[in-house]
Amino acid sequence: MLDSPRNLSELDHRTFRTDEFWRVIPGWKDVSAAEFGSHLWQAKHSIRKLDQVQSILGDRISPSFIEDIAAGLRIAPMNVRITPYVFSLIDWDNPTDDPLRMQFLPIASQMLPDHPYYMADSLYEDVDSPVPMLTHRYPDKVLFLPLTTCPVYCAYCTRSRIIGGSTESVDKDTYGPNPENWEPAFEYLRTHPQIEDVVISGGDAFNLTPRYIRLIGEKLLAIPHIRRLRYATKGVAILPMKILTDNEWLDALLDIHRRGRELGKQVVIHTHFSSPREITQYSLDAATKLFSEGVHVRNQAVLQEGVNNSIDEMVLLTRKLSYMNIQPYYVYIHDMVPGCEHLRTTLWDGVQLEKNVRGTTAGFNTPTFVCDAPGGGGKRHVASYEYYDRENGISAWSSPNVKPGELFLYFDPLHRLSPEAQARWNDSDSRMAMIHDVIRRSDYEISEKARTKIARRLEGGAVATGGKR
Ligand code: SF4
């Protein structure tokens, strides 16, 4: 159920925090604005272990809450990494409900068992990978993953199977940047003239050195048919100081941006604000700097229970981004990946939010709400399902241009269903009956091969492609 809007003022989005908010954290009460505003200080003081949380917060955090985090980390698929910037924006007087704490420091008392049909590689990025580090799903676009480390680790990460190093519950093949390993991807791009668009993601482009930002940019811009590059980084949201003080990194990006313009090609940044509470004067300054250099920035948010599945939060996020000249591009329905069932919302939340955000600002600043269809169907508009059984939380999707003839299933989190629907899910016969009913009612003709594929997936239950889970 979505919160009712409380009538945001039309000017609320123009307020940006300018106070020295980090000084309420006992361990950082004496840190100056100059230190806090330095990307080097931020990187050096990033939180990577639970005992740092305790020592920095002192008696502002209770032993029972620390134990709750410790228990959460024992089962979570992601390691801890938080910048001081984000850590200081958490309301430590009420960490249980804080939307930033929820995104970066999971607690066991909020976590739920994974959905029966979760997948470690829910989007089939590995399946649709012709050469290592590359996913080729849409005809003219690829996803390039040159590294799998980030400046923060998000509890909801869709690539938790590879990002950020092994945890107690998941073994991962995390890798850092190594140009020797990228050559097969570059060669694939050179020999596939239909590809025009490359997303350089990971991991996070903030963790690429200036040399690697240039190397990747130059190699890709030199391929005649490639017209668009997107450097993907959550950094603008969680470490805006890097844009403001890491001149070497920014110069590398601006050089590639300039070179792209000379060649008539687009070089942009894709970033990742999910909550308006991540936004301060630092964010506005970083966005303004990129804007003044002519760099276009687009935002991709992830819809999460308790974080942003309220009309006010989503409208405020949209308006703040627009005010900062960051284009609110996508809001994703949470992928069906392990360890974050408590963060998933229903598809219906997404449909309702879309309806309530649309009309609050200009159309070109209204994000498209999408469900990335599990099994590699690609991003589909939330209201474009073939059939949606809301009572049992089952939706069916087609993707005629990506995988014609196939049908894809998305499942709402079980804890959001009625007790009667949960009971049906607990009975394997009625579960199968209701899923097959949705397939039958879907107004889309699927091939026999696709039917067999779905049946195999349903019989197999959880289809994990890696890890100990
Ligand atoms: S920044 Fe992106 S890739 Fe890295 S942990 Fe967060 S969601 Fe995953």
Short mmCIF file of C-alpha atoms and ligand atoms in Angstrom, two decimals:
data_model
loop_
_atom_site.label_atom_id
_atom_site.label_comp_id
_atom_site.label_asym_id
_atom_site.label_seq_id
_atom_site.Cartn_x
_atom_site.Cartn_y
_atom_site.Cartn_z
CA MET A 1 0.00 0.00 0.00
CA LEU A 2 1.40 3.37 -0.98
CA ASP A 3 1.47 6.26 1.51
CA SER A 4 -0.96 9.01 0.65
CA PRO A 5 0.69 12.18 -0.60
CA ARG A 6 0.99 14.86 2.08
CA ASN A 7 0.92 17.64 -0.47
CA LEU A 8 4.53 18.58 -0.92
CA SER A 9 5.05 22.26 -1.31
CA GLU A 10 5.89 23.18 -4.88
CA LEU A 11 9.18 24.60 -3.64
CA ASP A 12 10.34 21.79 -1.30
CA HIS A 13 12.66 20.39 -3.94
CA ARG A 14 14.73 23.59 -4.02
CA THR A 15 16.01 23.14 -0.47
CA PHE A 16 19.48 21.56 -0.28
CA ARG A 17 21.28 20.79 2.97
CA THR A 18 24.21 23.12 3.55
CA ASP A 19 24.87 22.31 7.23
CA GLU A 20 27.90 20.37 8.46
CA PHE A 21 25.71 17.31 8.94
CA TRP A 22 28.63 14.91 9.54
CA ARG A 23 29.52 16.59 12.84
CA VAL A 24 26.64 14.78 14.61
CA ILE A 25 28.62 11.56 14.09
CA PRO A 26 30.82 11.29 17.22
CA GLY A 27 33.88 10.05 15.31
CA TRP A 28 33.71 12.93 12.82
CA LYS A 29 32.65 15.84 15.05
CA ASP A 30 35.99 17.57 14.52
CA VAL A 31 36.28 16.97 10.77
CA SER A 32 36.44 20.26 8.88
CA ALA A 33 34.39 21.10 5.79
CA ALA A 34 37.60 21.09 3.74
CA GLU A 35 38.45 17.54 4.86
CA PHE A 36 34.90 16.24 4.43
CA GLY A 37 34.68 17.78 0.97
CA SER A 38 37.78 15.97 -0.28
CA HIS A 39 37.30 12.77 -2.29
CA LEU A 40 40.57 11.47 -0.81
CA TRP A 41 39.32 11.90 2.76
CA GLN A 42 36.03 10.24 1.80
CA ALA A 43 37.77 7.24 0.21
CA LYS A 44 40.17 6.85 3.13
CA HIS A 45 37.38 6.90 5.73
CA SER A 46 34.88 4.73 3.89
CA ILE A 47 33.27 2.17 6.19
CA ARG A 48 34.18 -1.40 5.28
CA LYS A 49 33.80 -3.26 8.55
CA LEU A 50 31.23 -3.49 11.28
CA ASP A 51 33.68 -2.50 14.02
CA GLN A 52 34.18 0.84 12.21
CA VAL A 53 30.42 1.45 12.46
CA GLN A 54 30.64 0.93 16.21
CA SER A 55 33.77 2.98 16.81
CA ILE A 56 32.57 5.95 14.71
CA LEU A 57 29.09 6.04 16.26
CA GLY A 58 30.10 5.25 19.85
CA ASP A 59 27.06 5.20 22.12
CA ARG A 60 24.79 6.58 19.37
CA ILE A 61 24.22 2.98 18.29
CA SER A 62 22.87 0.29 20.60
CA PRO A 63 24.58 -3.10 21.01
CA SER A 64 21.39 -4.81 19.86
CA PHE A 65 21.35 -2.82 16.61
CA ILE A 66 25.00 -3.71 15.98
CA GLU A 67 24.11 -7.37 16.53
CA ASP A 68 21.20 -6.99 14.09
CA ILE A 69 23.60 -5.67 11.42
CA ALA A 70 26.12 -8.43 12.16
CA ALA A 71 23.39 -11.06 11.72
CA GLY A 72 22.26 -9.35 8.51
CA LEU A 73 25.75 -9.39 7.05
CA ARG A 74 26.09 -13.11 7.75
CA ILE A 75 23.27 -13.81 5.27
CA ALA A 76 23.48 -10.81 2.91
CA PRO A 77 25.01 -11.29 -0.54
CA MET A 78 26.81 -7.91 -0.43
CA ASN A 79 29.77 -6.72 1.61
CA VAL A 80 29.77 -3.38 3.42
CA ARG A 81 31.19 -0.28 1.84
CA ILE A 82 29.72 3.16 2.59
CA THR A 83 31.19 6.60 2.04
CA PRO A 84 31.24 8.94 5.07
CA TYR A 85 28.97 11.22 3.02
CA VAL A 86 26.15 8.64 2.94
CA PHE A 87 26.87 7.32 6.43
CA SER A 88 26.47 10.83 7.90
CA LEU A 89 23.14 11.35 6.14
CA ILE A 90 21.62 8.34 7.93
CA ASP A 91 19.32 9.33 10.80
CA TRP A 92 21.09 7.43 13.59
CA ASP A 93 18.27 8.37 16.01
CA ASN A 94 16.00 6.10 13.96
CA PRO A 95 18.24 3.84 11.87
CA THR A 96 15.62 1.09 11.60
CA ASP A 97 13.44 3.11 9.22
CA ASP A 98 16.12 5.20 7.57
CA PRO A 99 16.05 4.84 3.76
CA LEU A 100 19.83 5.20 3.40
CA ARG A 101 20.66 2.70 6.15
CA MET A 102 18.25 0.26 4.49
CA GLN A 103 20.10 0.54 1.17
CA PHE A 104 23.61 -0.02 2.51
CA LEU A 105 23.49 -1.78 5.89
CA PRO A 106 20.97 -4.65 5.97
CA ILE A 107 19.66 -5.83 9.35
CA ALA A 108 18.59 -9.43 9.89
CA SER A 109 15.36 -8.46 11.63
CA GLN A 110 14.08 -6.89 8.38
CA MET A 111 15.32 -9.56 5.96
CA LEU A 112 12.99 -12.20 4.54
CA PRO A 113 13.48 -15.59 2.85
CA ASP A 114 14.11 -15.30 -0.89
CA HIS A 115 11.19 -15.78 -3.26
CA PRO A 116 10.91 -19.37 -4.57
CA TYR A 117 11.75 -18.09 -8.09
CA TYR A 118 14.60 -15.70 -7.28
CA MET A 119 17.65 -15.95 -9.53
CA ALA A 120 21.24 -14.88 -8.86
CA ASP A 121 21.38 -13.68 -12.47
CA SER A 122 17.78 -12.59 -12.72
CA LEU A 123 18.30 -10.62 -15.95
CA TYR A 124 20.24 -13.40 -17.71
CA GLU A 125 23.22 -11.10 -18.20
CA ASP A 126 25.54 -14.11 -18.15
CA VAL A 127 23.30 -16.09 -20.48
CA ASP A 128 23.17 -13.24 -23.02
CA SER A 129 26.94 -12.77 -22.91
CA PRO A 130 28.73 -13.56 -26.20
CA VAL A 131 32.21 -12.86 -24.74
CA PRO A 132 33.35 -12.26 -21.15
CA MET A 133 32.33 -8.92 -19.59
CA LEU A 134 29.80 -8.11 -22.31
CA THR A 135 26.01 -8.57 -22.42
CA HIS A 136 24.36 -8.18 -25.82
CA ARG A 137 20.57 -8.26 -25.56
CA TYR A 138 19.11 -5.32 -27.47
CA PRO A 139 20.10 -5.21 -31.16
CA ASP A 140 22.09 -1.96 -31.06
CA LYS A 141 23.18 -1.76 -27.41
CA VAL A 142 25.60 -3.64 -25.17
CA LEU A 143 26.52 -3.63 -21.50
CA PHE A 144 30.26 -3.69 -20.81
CA LEU A 145 31.46 -4.67 -17.32
CA PRO A 146 35.19 -3.82 -17.18
CA LEU A 147 35.36 -4.21 -13.37
CA THR A 148 33.14 -5.39 -10.53
CA THR A 149 34.05 -3.07 -7.66
CA CYS A 150 32.27 0.10 -6.53
CA PRO A 151 32.81 2.98 -4.08
CA VAL A 152 29.75 1.74 -2.12
CA TYR A 153 27.99 -1.60 -2.00
CA CYS A 154 24.21 -1.53 -2.25
CA ALA A 155 22.11 -4.13 -0.45
CA TYR A 156 19.80 -4.33 -3.48
CA CYS A 157 22.49 -4.80 -6.17
CA THR A 158 21.21 -6.72 -9.18
CA ARG A 159 24.74 -8.06 -9.82
CA SER A 160 25.34 -9.26 -6.26
CA ARG A 161 26.57 -12.53 -7.81
CA ILE A 162 29.82 -10.81 -8.90
CA ILE A 163 30.08 -7.38 -7.26
CA GLY A 164 32.16 -6.48 -4.26
CA GLY A 165 33.89 -9.71 -3.22
CA SER A 166 32.71 -12.92 -1.56
CA THR A 167 30.59 -12.80 1.58
CA GLU A 168 29.81 -15.43 4.19
CA SER A 169 26.89 -16.61 2.06
CA VAL A 170 28.06 -16.09 -1.56
CA ASP A 171 31.29 -16.97 -3.41
CA LYS A 172 32.02 -14.47 -6.17
CA ASP A 173 34.46 -13.99 -9.00
CA THR A 174 34.90 -10.26 -8.41
CA TYR A 175 37.50 -8.62 -10.68
CA GLY A 176 39.28 -5.29 -10.87
CA PRO A 177 40.12 -3.40 -14.07
CA ASN A 178 42.59 -5.18 -16.36
CA PRO A 179 42.89 -3.98 -20.00
CA GLU A 180 44.27 -7.31 -21.19
CA ASN A 181 40.95 -8.94 -20.34
CA TRP A 182 38.90 -6.33 -22.22
CA GLU A 183 40.24 -7.07 -25.71
CA PRO A 184 37.66 -9.81 -26.59
CA ALA A 185 34.89 -7.33 -25.78
CA PHE A 186 36.46 -4.61 -27.96
CA GLU A 187 36.94 -7.11 -30.79
CA TYR A 188 33.30 -8.21 -30.53
CA LEU A 189 32.20 -4.57 -30.77
CA ARG A 190 34.46 -3.93 -33.79
CA THR A 191 32.98 -6.90 -35.65
CA HIS A 192 29.29 -6.22 -34.91
CA PRO A 193 28.32 -3.14 -36.91
CA GLN A 194 24.75 -3.07 -35.61
CA ILE A 195 26.00 -1.96 -32.16
CA GLU A 196 25.80 1.81 -31.63
CA ASP A 197 25.44 2.14 -27.87
CA VAL A 198 27.77 0.98 -25.06
CA VAL A 199 27.03 1.20 -21.34
CA ILE A 200 30.32 1.13 -19.39
CA SER A 201 29.19 -0.17 -16.04
CA GLY A 202 30.34 -2.80 -13.60
CA GLY A 203 30.96 -2.19 -10.86
CA ASP A 204 31.24 1.51 -11.10
CA ALA A 205 33.13 3.83 -13.46
CA PHE A 206 34.23 5.89 -10.42
CA ASN A 207 36.60 3.00 -9.65
CA LEU A 208 38.27 3.25 -13.07
CA THR A 209 41.48 5.28 -12.96
CA PRO A 210 41.74 8.31 -15.28
CA ARG A 211 44.00 6.21 -17.52
CA TYR A 212 41.33 3.54 -17.88
CA ILE A 213 38.53 6.10 -18.39
CA ARG A 214 40.57 7.40 -21.35
CA LEU A 215 41.63 4.00 -22.65
CA ILE A 216 38.08 2.61 -22.75
CA GLY A 217 36.65 5.86 -24.15
CA GLU A 218 39.26 6.16 -26.91
CA LYS A 219 38.96 2.50 -27.95
CA LEU A 220 35.18 2.72 -28.17
CA LEU A 221 35.05 6.11 -29.91
CA ALA A 222 37.51 4.76 -32.50
CA ILE A 223 34.96 2.14 -33.60
CA PRO A 224 33.11 3.91 -36.44
CA HIS A 225 29.62 2.46 -35.83
CA ILE A 226 29.59 3.23 -32.07
CA ARG A 227 27.66 6.48 -31.56
CA ARG A 228 26.85 6.60 -27.86
CA LEU A 229 28.82 5.92 -24.67
CA ARG A 230 27.39 5.98 -21.17
CA TYR A 231 29.70 5.87 -18.17
CA ALA A 232 27.59 4.38 -15.37
CA THR A 233 28.40 5.45 -11.83
CA LYS A 234 26.53 5.76 -8.59
CA GLY A 235 29.34 8.10 -7.59
CA VAL A 236 27.50 11.34 -8.34
CA ALA A 237 24.97 10.27 -5.68
CA ILE A 238 27.22 8.83 -3.00
CA LEU A 239 30.56 10.58 -3.54
CA PRO A 240 29.86 13.92 -5.27
CA MET A 241 33.21 15.14 -3.88
CA LYS A 242 34.97 13.18 -6.62
CA ILE A 243 33.37 15.35 -9.32
CA LEU A 244 34.28 18.45 -7.29
CA THR A 245 37.86 17.63 -6.23
CA ASP A 246 39.31 14.76 -8.31
CA ASN A 247 40.44 16.94 -11.21
CA GLU A 248 42.47 14.20 -12.87
CA TRP A 249 39.47 11.84 -13.07
CA LEU A 250 37.10 14.57 -14.26
CA ASP A 251 39.62 15.79 -16.87
CA ALA A 252 39.83 12.26 -18.28
CA LEU A 253 36.05 12.08 -18.57
CA LEU A 254 35.85 15.56 -20.10
CA ASP A 255 38.55 14.70 -22.65
CA ILE A 256 36.51 11.71 -23.81
CA HIS A 257 33.36 13.85 -23.81
CA ARG A 258 35.13 16.49 -25.95
CA ARG A 259 36.52 13.85 -28.32
CA GLY A 260 33.04 12.37 -28.66
CA ARG A 261 31.60 15.76 -29.61
CA GLU A 262 34.33 16.26 -32.23
CA LEU A 263 33.30 12.92 -33.75
CA GLY A 264 29.56 13.69 -33.49
CA LYS A 265 29.13 11.05 -30.76
CA GLN A 266 27.38 11.21 -27.41
CA VAL A 267 29.24 10.65 -24.10
CA VAL A 268 27.02 10.88 -21.02
CA ILE A 269 26.89 9.80 -17.37
CA HIS A 270 24.25 7.48 -15.98
CA THR A 271 23.87 7.76 -12.23
CA HIS A 272 21.79 6.28 -9.53
CA PHE A 273 19.98 8.40 -6.90
CA SER A 274 17.17 6.37 -5.32
CA SER A 275 16.19 8.67 -2.44
CA PRO A 276 15.90 12.46 -2.22
CA ARG A 277 17.72 12.16 1.12
CA GLU A 278 20.93 11.35 -0.75
CA ILE A 279 20.80 14.87 -2.22
CA THR A 280 22.57 17.84 -0.59
CA GLN A 281 24.35 20.99 -1.71
CA TYR A 282 27.32 18.74 -2.62
CA SER A 283 25.08 16.92 -5.11
CA LEU A 284 23.83 20.20 -6.57
CA ASP A 285 27.40 21.52 -6.90
CA ALA A 286 28.60 18.31 -8.61
CA ALA A 287 25.63 18.25 -10.99
CA THR A 288 26.13 21.94 -11.78
CA LYS A 289 29.80 21.36 -12.55
CA LEU A 290 28.98 18.56 -14.99
CA PHE A 291 26.22 20.65 -16.54
CA SER A 292 28.55 23.63 -17.00
CA GLU A 293 30.95 21.32 -18.87
CA GLY A 294 28.11 20.17 -21.12
CA VAL A 295 27.95 16.62 -19.71
CA HIS A 296 24.42 15.23 -19.73
CA VAL A 297 23.52 13.11 -16.68
CA ARG A 298 20.61 10.65 -16.52
CA ASN A 299 19.33 8.93 -13.38
CA GLN A 300 18.18 5.35 -12.83
CA ALA A 301 16.46 4.72 -9.48
CA VAL A 302 15.49 1.38 -7.99
CA LEU A 303 12.06 1.15 -6.38
CA GLN A 304 12.43 -0.16 -2.84
CA GLU A 305 10.00 -0.82 0.00
CA GLY A 306 10.48 1.72 2.79
CA VAL A 307 13.00 3.68 0.76
CA ASN A 308 11.06 5.37 -2.01
CA ASN A 309 7.75 3.57 -2.58
CA SER A 310 5.78 6.61 -1.51
CA ILE A 311 4.31 9.25 -3.75
CA ASP A 312 5.96 12.12 -1.87
CA GLU A 313 9.43 10.59 -1.93
CA MET A 314 9.21 9.77 -5.62
CA VAL A 315 7.83 13.19 -6.60
CA LEU A 316 10.47 14.94 -4.48
CA LEU A 317 13.25 12.81 -6.02
CA THR A 318 11.99 13.55 -9.53
CA ARG A 319 11.76 17.29 -8.93
CA LYS A 320 15.13 17.56 -7.18
CA LEU A 321 16.87 15.70 -9.99
CA SER A 322 15.18 17.91 -12.59
CA TYR A 323 16.21 21.04 -10.67
CA MET A 324 19.83 19.80 -10.73
CA ASN A 325 19.63 19.24 -14.51
CA ILE A 326 19.82 15.47 -14.02
CA GLN A 327 17.27 13.71 -16.19
CA PRO A 328 15.06 11.28 -14.21
CA TYR A 329 15.31 8.50 -16.77
CA TYR A 330 14.18 5.19 -15.25
CA VAL A 331 12.65 3.81 -12.06
CA TYR A 332 13.15 0.04 -11.93
CA ILE A 333 10.88 -2.44 -10.23
CA HIS A 334 13.31 -4.31 -7.97
CA ASP A 335 14.90 -7.34 -9.65
CA MET A 336 14.24 -10.82 -8.25
CA VAL A 337 17.74 -11.30 -6.85
CA PRO A 338 18.71 -12.93 -3.54
CA GLY A 339 19.03 -11.25 -0.17
CA CYS A 340 16.66 -8.35 -0.75
CA GLU A 341 13.15 -9.72 -0.64
CA HIS A 342 12.36 -7.17 2.11
CA LEU A 343 13.24 -4.35 -0.32
CA ARG A 344 11.06 -5.53 -3.19
CA THR A 345 7.68 -3.93 -3.84
CA THR A 346 4.73 -5.11 -5.87
CA LEU A 347 4.41 -4.30 -9.54
CA TRP A 348 1.18 -2.52 -8.61
CA ASP A 349 3.18 -0.06 -6.46
CA GLY A 350 5.13 0.81 -9.59
CA VAL A 351 1.98 1.28 -11.67
CA GLN A 352 0.43 3.54 -9.00
CA LEU A 353 3.60 5.57 -8.54
CA GLU A 354 3.91 6.11 -12.28
CA LYS A 355 0.36 7.42 -12.35
CA ASN A 356 1.01 9.79 -9.46
CA VAL A 357 4.39 11.09 -10.61
CA ARG A 358 3.20 11.76 -14.16
CA GLY A 359 1.91 15.29 -14.38
CA THR A 360 3.92 16.69 -11.49
CA THR A 361 6.58 18.05 -13.84
CA ALA A 362 7.43 18.20 -17.54
CA GLY A 363 7.12 14.98 -19.52
CA PHE A 364 10.80 14.94 -20.47
CA ASN A 365 11.66 14.90 -16.76
CA THR A 366 9.18 12.15 -15.89
CA PRO A 367 10.93 8.81 -15.35
CA THR A 368 9.76 5.72 -17.17
CA PHE A 369 8.82 3.05 -14.63
CA VAL A 370 10.02 -0.32 -15.91
CA CYS A 371 10.15 -3.97 -14.98
CA ASP A 372 13.32 -5.62 -16.25
CA ALA A 373 11.73 -8.91 -17.23
CA PRO A 374 13.40 -11.83 -15.41
CA GLY A 375 15.05 -14.18 -17.87
CA GLY A 376 16.40 -11.47 -20.17
CA GLY A 377 13.26 -9.95 -21.65
CA GLY A 378 14.67 -6.47 -21.15
CA LYS A 379 13.04 -3.35 -19.73
CA ARG A 380 9.27 -3.23 -20.15
CA HIS A 381 6.96 -0.36 -19.16
CA VAL A 382 5.20 -1.27 -15.89
CA ALA A 383 1.76 -1.12 -17.45
CA SER A 384 2.65 -3.16 -20.55
CA TYR A 385 2.27 -6.62 -18.99
CA GLU A 386 0.37 -9.24 -20.96
CA TYR A 387 -1.52 -10.26 -17.84
CA TYR A 388 -1.28 -9.41 -14.13
CA ASP A 389 -2.89 -11.52 -11.41
CA ARG A 390 -2.65 -8.96 -8.60
CA GLU A 391 -4.25 -11.24 -6.03
CA ASN A 392 -1.47 -13.84 -6.41
CA GLY A 393 1.30 -11.44 -7.43
CA ILE A 394 2.09 -12.94 -10.85
CA SER A 395 2.66 -10.92 -14.02
CA ALA A 396 3.53 -12.12 -17.53
CA TRP A 397 5.50 -10.12 -20.07
CA SER A 398 6.43 -10.38 -23.71
CA SER A 399 9.34 -8.72 -25.46
CA PRO A 400 8.65 -8.91 -29.20
CA ASN A 401 11.83 -7.13 -30.32
CA VAL A 402 14.26 -8.74 -27.87
CA LYS A 403 13.07 -12.34 -27.58
CA PRO A 404 10.06 -12.87 -29.85
CA GLY A 405 7.80 -15.76 -28.92
CA GLU A 406 8.93 -15.87 -25.28
CA LEU A 407 6.96 -15.06 -22.17
CA PHE A 408 8.61 -13.79 -18.97
CA LEU A 409 7.22 -14.02 -15.45
CA TYR A 410 7.69 -11.56 -12.60
CA PHE A 411 6.49 -12.35 -9.09
CA ASP A 412 5.54 -9.87 -6.38
CA PRO A 413 7.08 -10.47 -2.93
CA LEU A 414 5.02 -13.03 -1.02
CA HIS A 415 4.83 -10.99 2.18
CA ARG A 416 2.82 -8.34 0.33
CA LEU A 417 0.09 -10.86 -0.62
CA SER A 418 -3.03 -11.70 1.39
CA PRO A 419 -2.84 -14.66 3.84
CA GLU A 420 -5.04 -16.66 1.44
CA ALA A 421 -2.71 -16.01 -1.50
CA GLN A 422 0.33 -16.86 0.62
CA ALA A 423 -1.34 -20.17 1.52
CA ARG A 424 -1.84 -20.91 -2.20
CA TRP A 425 1.87 -20.21 -2.80
CA ASN A 426 2.74 -22.68 -0.04
CA ASP A 427 0.90 -25.46 -1.82
CA SER A 428 2.86 -26.64 -4.87
CA ASP A 429 -0.22 -27.78 -6.84
CA SER A 430 -2.14 -24.54 -6.40
CA ARG A 431 1.04 -22.55 -7.08
CA MET A 432 1.49 -24.26 -10.43
CA ALA A 433 -2.21 -23.93 -11.23
CA MET A 434 -2.21 -20.17 -10.70
CA ILE A 435 1.00 -19.63 -12.69
CA HIS A 436 -0.32 -21.67 -15.61
CA ASP A 437 -3.57 -19.75 -15.40
CA VAL A 438 -1.63 -16.49 -15.88
CA ILE A 439 0.23 -17.97 -18.86
CA ARG A 440 -3.04 -19.11 -20.40
CA ARG A 441 -4.69 -15.73 -19.92
CA SER A 442 -1.76 -13.81 -21.40
CA ASP A 443 -2.72 -12.40 -24.74
CA TYR A 444 0.52 -13.42 -26.46
CA GLU A 445 1.31 -16.41 -28.55
CA ILE A 446 4.37 -18.20 -27.22
CA SER A 447 6.44 -20.80 -29.01
CA GLU A 448 6.67 -24.44 -27.89
CA LYS A 449 10.37 -23.93 -27.11
CA ALA A 450 9.51 -20.99 -24.85
CA ARG A 451 6.81 -23.01 -23.13
CA THR A 452 9.33 -25.75 -22.31
CA LYS A 453 11.79 -23.16 -21.03
CA ILE A 454 9.23 -21.69 -18.62
CA ALA A 455 8.16 -25.14 -17.45
CA ARG A 456 11.79 -26.06 -16.69
CA ARG A 457 12.29 -22.90 -14.71
CA LEU A 458 9.14 -23.41 -12.70
CA GLU A 459 9.95 -27.03 -11.94
CA GLY A 460 13.46 -26.08 -10.85
CA GLY A 461 12.28 -23.51 -8.30
CA ALA A 462 15.11 -21.14 -7.48
CA VAL A 463 17.52 -21.01 -10.41
CA ALA A 464 20.77 -19.68 -9.01
CA THR A 465 23.73 -19.38 -11.33
CA GLY A 466 26.42 -19.16 -8.71
CA GLY A 467 27.23 -18.85 -5.06
CA LYS A 468 26.65 -20.97 -1.99
CA ARG A 469 23.04 -20.05 -1.47
S1 SF4 B 1 26.87 0.87 -7.33
FE1 SF4 B 1 25.66 -0.37 -8.79
S2 SF4 B 1 26.94 -2.15 -9.26
FE2 SF4 B 1 27.77 -1.18 -7.40
S3 SF4 B 1 26.79 -2.25 -5.69
FE3 SF4 B 1 25.51 -0.46 -6.13
S4 SF4 B 1 23.95 -1.21 -7.56
FE4 SF4 B 1 25.61 -2.74 -7.55
#
